[in-house]
Coordinates of C-alpha atoms in Angstrom, one line a residue:
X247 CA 0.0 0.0 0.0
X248 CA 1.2 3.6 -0.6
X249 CA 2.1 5.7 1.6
X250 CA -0.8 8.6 0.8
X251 CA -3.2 5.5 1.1
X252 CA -1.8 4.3 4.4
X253 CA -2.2 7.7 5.6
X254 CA -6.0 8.1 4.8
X255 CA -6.6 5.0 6.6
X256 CA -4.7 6.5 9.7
X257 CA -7.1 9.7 9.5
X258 CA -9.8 7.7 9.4
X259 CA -9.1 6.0 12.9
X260 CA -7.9 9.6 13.7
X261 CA -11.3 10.8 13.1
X262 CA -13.2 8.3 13.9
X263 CA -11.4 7.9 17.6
X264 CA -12.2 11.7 18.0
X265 CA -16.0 10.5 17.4
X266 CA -15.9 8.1 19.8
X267 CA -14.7 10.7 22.5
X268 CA -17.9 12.4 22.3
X269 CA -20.0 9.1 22.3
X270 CA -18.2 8.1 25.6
X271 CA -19.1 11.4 27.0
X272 CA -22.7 11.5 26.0
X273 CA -23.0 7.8 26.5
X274 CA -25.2 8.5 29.7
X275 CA -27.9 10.3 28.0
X276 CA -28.8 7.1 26.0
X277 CA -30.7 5.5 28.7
X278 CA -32.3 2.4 28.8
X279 CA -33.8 0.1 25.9
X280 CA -36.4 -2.7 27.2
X281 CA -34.9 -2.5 30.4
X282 CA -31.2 -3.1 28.8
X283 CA -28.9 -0.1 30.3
X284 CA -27.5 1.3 27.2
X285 CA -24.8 4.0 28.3
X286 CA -22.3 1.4 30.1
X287 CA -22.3 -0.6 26.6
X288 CA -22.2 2.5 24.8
X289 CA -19.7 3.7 26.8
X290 CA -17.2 0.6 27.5
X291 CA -17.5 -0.2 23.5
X292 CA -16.6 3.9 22.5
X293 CA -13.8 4.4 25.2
X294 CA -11.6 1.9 23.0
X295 CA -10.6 5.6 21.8
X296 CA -7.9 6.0 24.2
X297 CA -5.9 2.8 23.5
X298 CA -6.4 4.0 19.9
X299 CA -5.6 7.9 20.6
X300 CA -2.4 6.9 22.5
X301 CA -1.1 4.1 20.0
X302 CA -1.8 6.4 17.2
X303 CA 0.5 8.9 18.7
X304 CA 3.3 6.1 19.0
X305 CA 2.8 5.2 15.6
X306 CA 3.5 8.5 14.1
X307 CA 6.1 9.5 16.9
X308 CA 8.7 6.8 16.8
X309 CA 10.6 7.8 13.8
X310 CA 14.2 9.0 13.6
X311 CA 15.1 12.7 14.0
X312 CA 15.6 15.2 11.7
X313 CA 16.2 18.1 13.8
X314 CA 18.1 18.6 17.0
X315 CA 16.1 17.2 20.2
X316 CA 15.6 20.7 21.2
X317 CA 13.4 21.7 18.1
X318 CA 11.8 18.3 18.2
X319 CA 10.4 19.6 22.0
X320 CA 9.6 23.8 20.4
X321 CA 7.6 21.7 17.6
X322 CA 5.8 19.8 20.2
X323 CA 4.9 22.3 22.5
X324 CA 3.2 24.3 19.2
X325 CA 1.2 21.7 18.9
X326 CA 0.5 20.0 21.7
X327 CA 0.5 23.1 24.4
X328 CA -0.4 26.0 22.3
X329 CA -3.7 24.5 22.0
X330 CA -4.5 24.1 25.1
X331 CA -3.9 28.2 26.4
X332 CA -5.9 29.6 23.1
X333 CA -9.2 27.3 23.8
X334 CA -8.7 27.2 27.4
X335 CA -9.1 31.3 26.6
X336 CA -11.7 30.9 24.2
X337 CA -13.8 28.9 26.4
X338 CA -13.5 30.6 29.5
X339 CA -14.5 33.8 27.6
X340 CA -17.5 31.7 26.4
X341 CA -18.2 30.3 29.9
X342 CA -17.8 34.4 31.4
X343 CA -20.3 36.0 29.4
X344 CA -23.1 33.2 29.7
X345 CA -22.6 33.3 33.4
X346 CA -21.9 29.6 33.8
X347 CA -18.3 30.3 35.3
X348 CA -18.0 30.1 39.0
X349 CA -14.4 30.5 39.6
X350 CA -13.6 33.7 37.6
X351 CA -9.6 32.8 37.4
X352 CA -8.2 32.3 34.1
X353 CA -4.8 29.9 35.6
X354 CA -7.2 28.1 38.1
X355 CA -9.9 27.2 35.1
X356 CA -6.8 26.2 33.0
X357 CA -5.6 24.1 35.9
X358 CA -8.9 22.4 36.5
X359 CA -9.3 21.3 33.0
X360 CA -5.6 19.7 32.6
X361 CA -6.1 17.9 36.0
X362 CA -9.8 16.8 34.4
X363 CA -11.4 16.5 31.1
X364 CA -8.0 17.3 29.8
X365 CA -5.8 14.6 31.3
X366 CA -4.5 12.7 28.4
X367 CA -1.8 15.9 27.8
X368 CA 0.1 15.5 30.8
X369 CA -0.1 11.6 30.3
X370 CA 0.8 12.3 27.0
X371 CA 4.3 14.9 27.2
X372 CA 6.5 11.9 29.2
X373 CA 5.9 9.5 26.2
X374 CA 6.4 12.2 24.1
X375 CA 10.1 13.0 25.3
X376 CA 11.5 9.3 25.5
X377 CA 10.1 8.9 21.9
X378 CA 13.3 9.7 20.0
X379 CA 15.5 7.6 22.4
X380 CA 13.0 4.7 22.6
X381 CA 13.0 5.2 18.4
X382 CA 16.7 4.1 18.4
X383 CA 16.3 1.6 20.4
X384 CA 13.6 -0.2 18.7
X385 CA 15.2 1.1 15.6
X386 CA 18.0 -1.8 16.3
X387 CA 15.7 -4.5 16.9
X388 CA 15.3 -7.3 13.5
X389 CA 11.7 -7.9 12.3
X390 CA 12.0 -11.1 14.2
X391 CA 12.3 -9.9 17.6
X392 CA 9.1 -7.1 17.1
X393 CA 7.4 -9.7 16.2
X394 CA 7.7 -12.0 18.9
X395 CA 7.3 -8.4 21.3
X396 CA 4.2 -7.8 19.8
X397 CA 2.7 -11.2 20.0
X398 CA 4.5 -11.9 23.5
X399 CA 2.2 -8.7 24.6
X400 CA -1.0 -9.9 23.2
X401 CA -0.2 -12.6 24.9
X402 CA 0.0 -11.3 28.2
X403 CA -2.4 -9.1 28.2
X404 CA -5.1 -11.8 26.9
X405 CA -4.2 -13.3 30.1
X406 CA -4.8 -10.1 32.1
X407 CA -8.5 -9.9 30.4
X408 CA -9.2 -13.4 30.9
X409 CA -8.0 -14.4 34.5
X410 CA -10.0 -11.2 35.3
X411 CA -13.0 -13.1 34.3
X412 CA -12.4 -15.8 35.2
X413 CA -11.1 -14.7 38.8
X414 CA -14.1 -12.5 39.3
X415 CA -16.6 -15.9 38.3
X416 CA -15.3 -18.0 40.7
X417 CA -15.8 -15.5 43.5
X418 CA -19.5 -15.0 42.4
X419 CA -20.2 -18.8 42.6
X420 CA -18.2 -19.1 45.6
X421 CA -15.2 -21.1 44.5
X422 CA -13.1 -19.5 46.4
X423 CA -10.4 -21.8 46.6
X424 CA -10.4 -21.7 42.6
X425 CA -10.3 -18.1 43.0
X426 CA -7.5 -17.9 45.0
X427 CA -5.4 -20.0 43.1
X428 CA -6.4 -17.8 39.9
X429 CA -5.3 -15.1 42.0
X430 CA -1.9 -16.5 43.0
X431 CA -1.0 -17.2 38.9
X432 CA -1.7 -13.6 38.4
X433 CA 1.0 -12.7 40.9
X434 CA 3.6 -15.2 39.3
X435 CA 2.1 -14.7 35.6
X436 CA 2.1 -10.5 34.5
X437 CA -1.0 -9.4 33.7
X438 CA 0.6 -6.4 31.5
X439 CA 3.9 -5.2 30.4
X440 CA 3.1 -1.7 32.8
X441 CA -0.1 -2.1 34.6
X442 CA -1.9 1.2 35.1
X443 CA -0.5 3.4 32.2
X444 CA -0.6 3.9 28.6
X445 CA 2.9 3.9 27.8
X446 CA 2.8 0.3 26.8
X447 CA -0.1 1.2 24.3
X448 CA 2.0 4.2 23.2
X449 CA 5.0 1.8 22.3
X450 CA 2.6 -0.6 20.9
X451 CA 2.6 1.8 17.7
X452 CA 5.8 1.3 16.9
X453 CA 5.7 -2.5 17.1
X454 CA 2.2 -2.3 15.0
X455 CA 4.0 -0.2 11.8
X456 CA 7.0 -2.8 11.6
X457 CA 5.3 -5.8 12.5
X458 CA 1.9 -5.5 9.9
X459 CA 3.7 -5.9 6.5
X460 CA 5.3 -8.9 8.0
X461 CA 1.5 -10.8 9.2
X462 CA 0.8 -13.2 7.1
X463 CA -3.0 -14.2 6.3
X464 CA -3.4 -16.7 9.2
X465 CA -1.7 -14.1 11.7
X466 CA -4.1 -11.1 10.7
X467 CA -6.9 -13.6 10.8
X468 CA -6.1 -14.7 14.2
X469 CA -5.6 -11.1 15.4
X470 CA -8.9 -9.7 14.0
X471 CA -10.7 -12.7 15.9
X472 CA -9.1 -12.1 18.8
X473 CA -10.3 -8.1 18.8
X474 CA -13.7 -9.1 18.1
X475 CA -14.0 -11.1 20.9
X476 CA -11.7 -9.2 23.9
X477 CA -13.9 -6.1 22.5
X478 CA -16.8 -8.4 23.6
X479 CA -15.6 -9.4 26.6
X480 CA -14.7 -5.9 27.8
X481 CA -18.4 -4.8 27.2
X482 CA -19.6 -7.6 29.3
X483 CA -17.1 -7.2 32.0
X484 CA -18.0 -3.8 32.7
X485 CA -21.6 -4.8 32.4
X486 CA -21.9 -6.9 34.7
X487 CA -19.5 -5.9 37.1
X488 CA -16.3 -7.7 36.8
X489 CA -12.8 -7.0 37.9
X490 CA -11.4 -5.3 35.2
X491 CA -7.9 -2.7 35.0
X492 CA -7.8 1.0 33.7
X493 CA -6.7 0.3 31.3
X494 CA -8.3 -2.3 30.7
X495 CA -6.3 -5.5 29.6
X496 CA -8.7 -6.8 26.9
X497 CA -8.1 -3.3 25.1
X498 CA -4.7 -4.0 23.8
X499 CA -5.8 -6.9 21.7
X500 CA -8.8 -5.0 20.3
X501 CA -6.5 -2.1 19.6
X502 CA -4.0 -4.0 17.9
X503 CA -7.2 -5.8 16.0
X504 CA -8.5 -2.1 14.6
X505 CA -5.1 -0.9 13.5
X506 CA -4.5 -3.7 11.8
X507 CA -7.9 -4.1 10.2
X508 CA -7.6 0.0 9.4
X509 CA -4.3 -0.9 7.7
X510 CA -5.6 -2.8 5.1
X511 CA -8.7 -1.1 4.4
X512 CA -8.7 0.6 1.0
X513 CA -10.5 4.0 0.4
X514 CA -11.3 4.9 -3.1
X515 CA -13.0 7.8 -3.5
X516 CA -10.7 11.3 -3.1
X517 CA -13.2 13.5 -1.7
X518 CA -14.2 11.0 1.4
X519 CA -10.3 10.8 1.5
X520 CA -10.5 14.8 2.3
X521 CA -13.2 15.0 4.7
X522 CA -11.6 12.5 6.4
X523 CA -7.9 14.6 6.2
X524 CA -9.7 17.6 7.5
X525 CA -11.5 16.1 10.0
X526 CA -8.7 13.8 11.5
X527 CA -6.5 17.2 11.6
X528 CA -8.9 18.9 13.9
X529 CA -9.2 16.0 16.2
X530 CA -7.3 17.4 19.1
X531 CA -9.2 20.6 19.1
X532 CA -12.2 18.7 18.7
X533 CA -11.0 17.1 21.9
X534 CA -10.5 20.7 23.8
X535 CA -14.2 21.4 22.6
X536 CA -16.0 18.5 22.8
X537 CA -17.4 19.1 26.6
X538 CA -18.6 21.9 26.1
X539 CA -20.4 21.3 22.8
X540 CA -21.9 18.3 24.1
X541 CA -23.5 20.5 27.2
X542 CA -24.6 22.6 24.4
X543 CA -26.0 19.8 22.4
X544 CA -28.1 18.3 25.6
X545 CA -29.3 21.6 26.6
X546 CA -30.2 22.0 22.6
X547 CA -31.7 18.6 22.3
X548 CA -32.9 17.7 25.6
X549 CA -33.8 20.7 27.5
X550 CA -35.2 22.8 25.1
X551 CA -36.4 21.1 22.3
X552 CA -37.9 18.0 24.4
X553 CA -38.7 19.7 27.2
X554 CA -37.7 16.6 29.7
X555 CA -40.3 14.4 27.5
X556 CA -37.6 12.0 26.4
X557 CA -37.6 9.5 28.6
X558 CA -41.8 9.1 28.0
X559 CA -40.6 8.5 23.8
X560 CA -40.6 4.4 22.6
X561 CA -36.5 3.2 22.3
X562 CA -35.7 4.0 18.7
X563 CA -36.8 7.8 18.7
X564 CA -34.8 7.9 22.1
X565 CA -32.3 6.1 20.1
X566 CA -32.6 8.1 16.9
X567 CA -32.5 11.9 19.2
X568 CA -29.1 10.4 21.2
X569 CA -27.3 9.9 17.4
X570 CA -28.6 13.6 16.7
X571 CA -27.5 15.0 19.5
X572 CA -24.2 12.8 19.4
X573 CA -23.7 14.2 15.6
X574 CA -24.6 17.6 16.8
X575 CA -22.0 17.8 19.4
X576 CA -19.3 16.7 17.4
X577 CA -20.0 18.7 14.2
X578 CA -20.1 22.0 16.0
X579 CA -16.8 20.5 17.6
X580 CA -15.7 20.0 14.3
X581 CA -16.5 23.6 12.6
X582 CA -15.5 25.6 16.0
X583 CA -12.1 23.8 15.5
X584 CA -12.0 24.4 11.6
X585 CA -12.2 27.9 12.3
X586 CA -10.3 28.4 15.3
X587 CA -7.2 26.1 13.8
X588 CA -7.1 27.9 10.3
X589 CA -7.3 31.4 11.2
X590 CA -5.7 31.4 15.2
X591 CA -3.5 28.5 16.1
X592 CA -1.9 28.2 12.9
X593 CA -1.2 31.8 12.4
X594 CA 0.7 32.0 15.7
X595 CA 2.6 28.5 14.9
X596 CA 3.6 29.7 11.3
X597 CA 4.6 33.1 13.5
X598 CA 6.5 31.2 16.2
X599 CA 8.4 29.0 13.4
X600 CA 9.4 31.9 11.5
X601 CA 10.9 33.7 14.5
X602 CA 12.6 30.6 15.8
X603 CA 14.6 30.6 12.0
X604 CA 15.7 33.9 12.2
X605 CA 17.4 33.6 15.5

């Protein structure tokens, strides 16, 4: 596959991760469908988007350097931290003049929102600086070897999701004995490379763009399987209240499932190819909006336009009027970003760069 080609598939898992943010976060307005709670499955199956968002950085940031490490950092902080001060502004101008600010400090609001809704930017930066070093490394590693790592991962973490299960099973039938010795494997077997963090996830990105071309068709078969079913698993998990990690262990092998699925999907027609490019390069400001457009959205939808009468509605109007709403929220994230990337952020970047060469 080209390299343009392989790029429009990566925008579209850009894009579509992005959409998934606002369906996790509007995921409790869905409700319940014949007395089937909706928003935990909605929610468990669309918050695969942060295995995807941090594996998709890996993916594009392990790759050799081609500046000194101190401009690889400038360039980062454009576009990772720049961001965040122009639509932390924006939206606390937005929040002032409708009222719906209680704490009136700019730094404090700012503070609140990288602590919160925010949090993937700080858990974010420390991948971000090891990436160069870590590219090296991996760099000198033959196709062999990342192959057995990224098998030798999915691997372990199957083991995490399933033991989980099954661990969590045995208590509810009262085998505890079972349990226990389910529960003493897990201390001698890992259940994850690094429990608790995304870094492994981010490093999985690397390990997916060496190791794809070298899948054969029983491999990608066995992998795509494997997704489907930890992507089940996970849903019912949550569902039903077993032990599960955050993150969760089943979502490495249903991350590793989607890239490679998205790797060799073809998209033919040029202008899909662009929506998708222009909506895959606003997906970190859609990000920075999306909370706020999704309050918008519900008080839009729900509050004004229903009048509280949704729940009183048969399922699929409800379910119909959650997808508007959900579309709502994330095309005005979309066009607020559109605007507020072409004629602010990138202004000041292209500024920035063109001060840092003279000097």
């Amino acid at each position: 596959m080209s390299t343009s080609k392989r790029l429009a598939n990566w925008d579209l898992l850009r894009a579509l991760s992005m959409f998934l943010v606002v369906v996790v976060h509007i995921a409790p307005q869905l409700g319940s469908f014949r007395n089937i709670n909706a928003s935990p499955i909605a929610s468990t199956a669309a918050i695969i988007c942060d295995p995807i968002f941090f594996c998709l950085s890996g993916y594009f940031a392990f790759k050799p350097l081609k500046k000194s490490y101190k401009n690889y950092l400038l360039d980062k902080a454009l576009s990772l931290l720049l961001p965040i001060f122009v639509y932390a502004g924006l939206l606390y101008a937005f929040k002032t003049a409708t009222g719906s600010l209680q704490d009136t400090n700019y730094i404090r609001y700012t503070s609140d929102l990288v602590q919160g809704g925010w949090w993937f930017v700080p858990a974010l930066i420390p991948c971000i600086l090891v990436a160069p070093i870590l590219s090296k490394m991996f760099d000198a590693l033959d196709d062999h070897t990342c192959k057995i790592a990224l098998f030798v991962t999915l691997g372990i973490y199957a083991w995490g999701g399933l033991s989980c299960v099954a661990k969590s099973l045995l208590i509810n039938y009262q085998h505890i004995t079972f349990a226990a010795a389910v529960n003493m494997l897990q201390h001698f077997i890992p259940l994850s490379l690094l429990g608790g963090t995304y870094f492994t996830f981010f490093c999985m990105g690397y390990f997916i763009k060496r190791v794809s071309p070298l899948l054969d068709i029983k491999e990608v078969r066995l992998i795509k399987v494997a997704g489907i079913l930890f992507f089940i698993l996970d849903i019912i998990s949550a569902y039903f209240g077993f032990e599960r990690a955050d993150p969760s262990y089943n979502w490495m092998i249903t991350t590793v499932a989607t890239f490679i699925a998205i790797d060799r999907l073809k998209i033919s027609s040029d202008v899909l190819s662009k929506a998708i490019e222009w909506s895959a390069k606003r997906s970190y400001s859609i990000y920075l909006l999306q909370y706020t457009t999704i309050e918008f959205a519900i008080s839009i939808v729900y509050t004004t336009a229903l009048n509280g009468g949704y729940a009183t509605l048969e399922w699929p109007l409800r379910l119909l009027i959650w997808l508007l709403a959900t579309t709502l929220a994330y095309g005005l994230a979309l066009a607020i970003a559109s605007l507020v990337d072409t004629l602010i952020i990138g202004p000041i970047q292209s500024k920035i760069r063109q001060h840092r060469l003279k000097f």
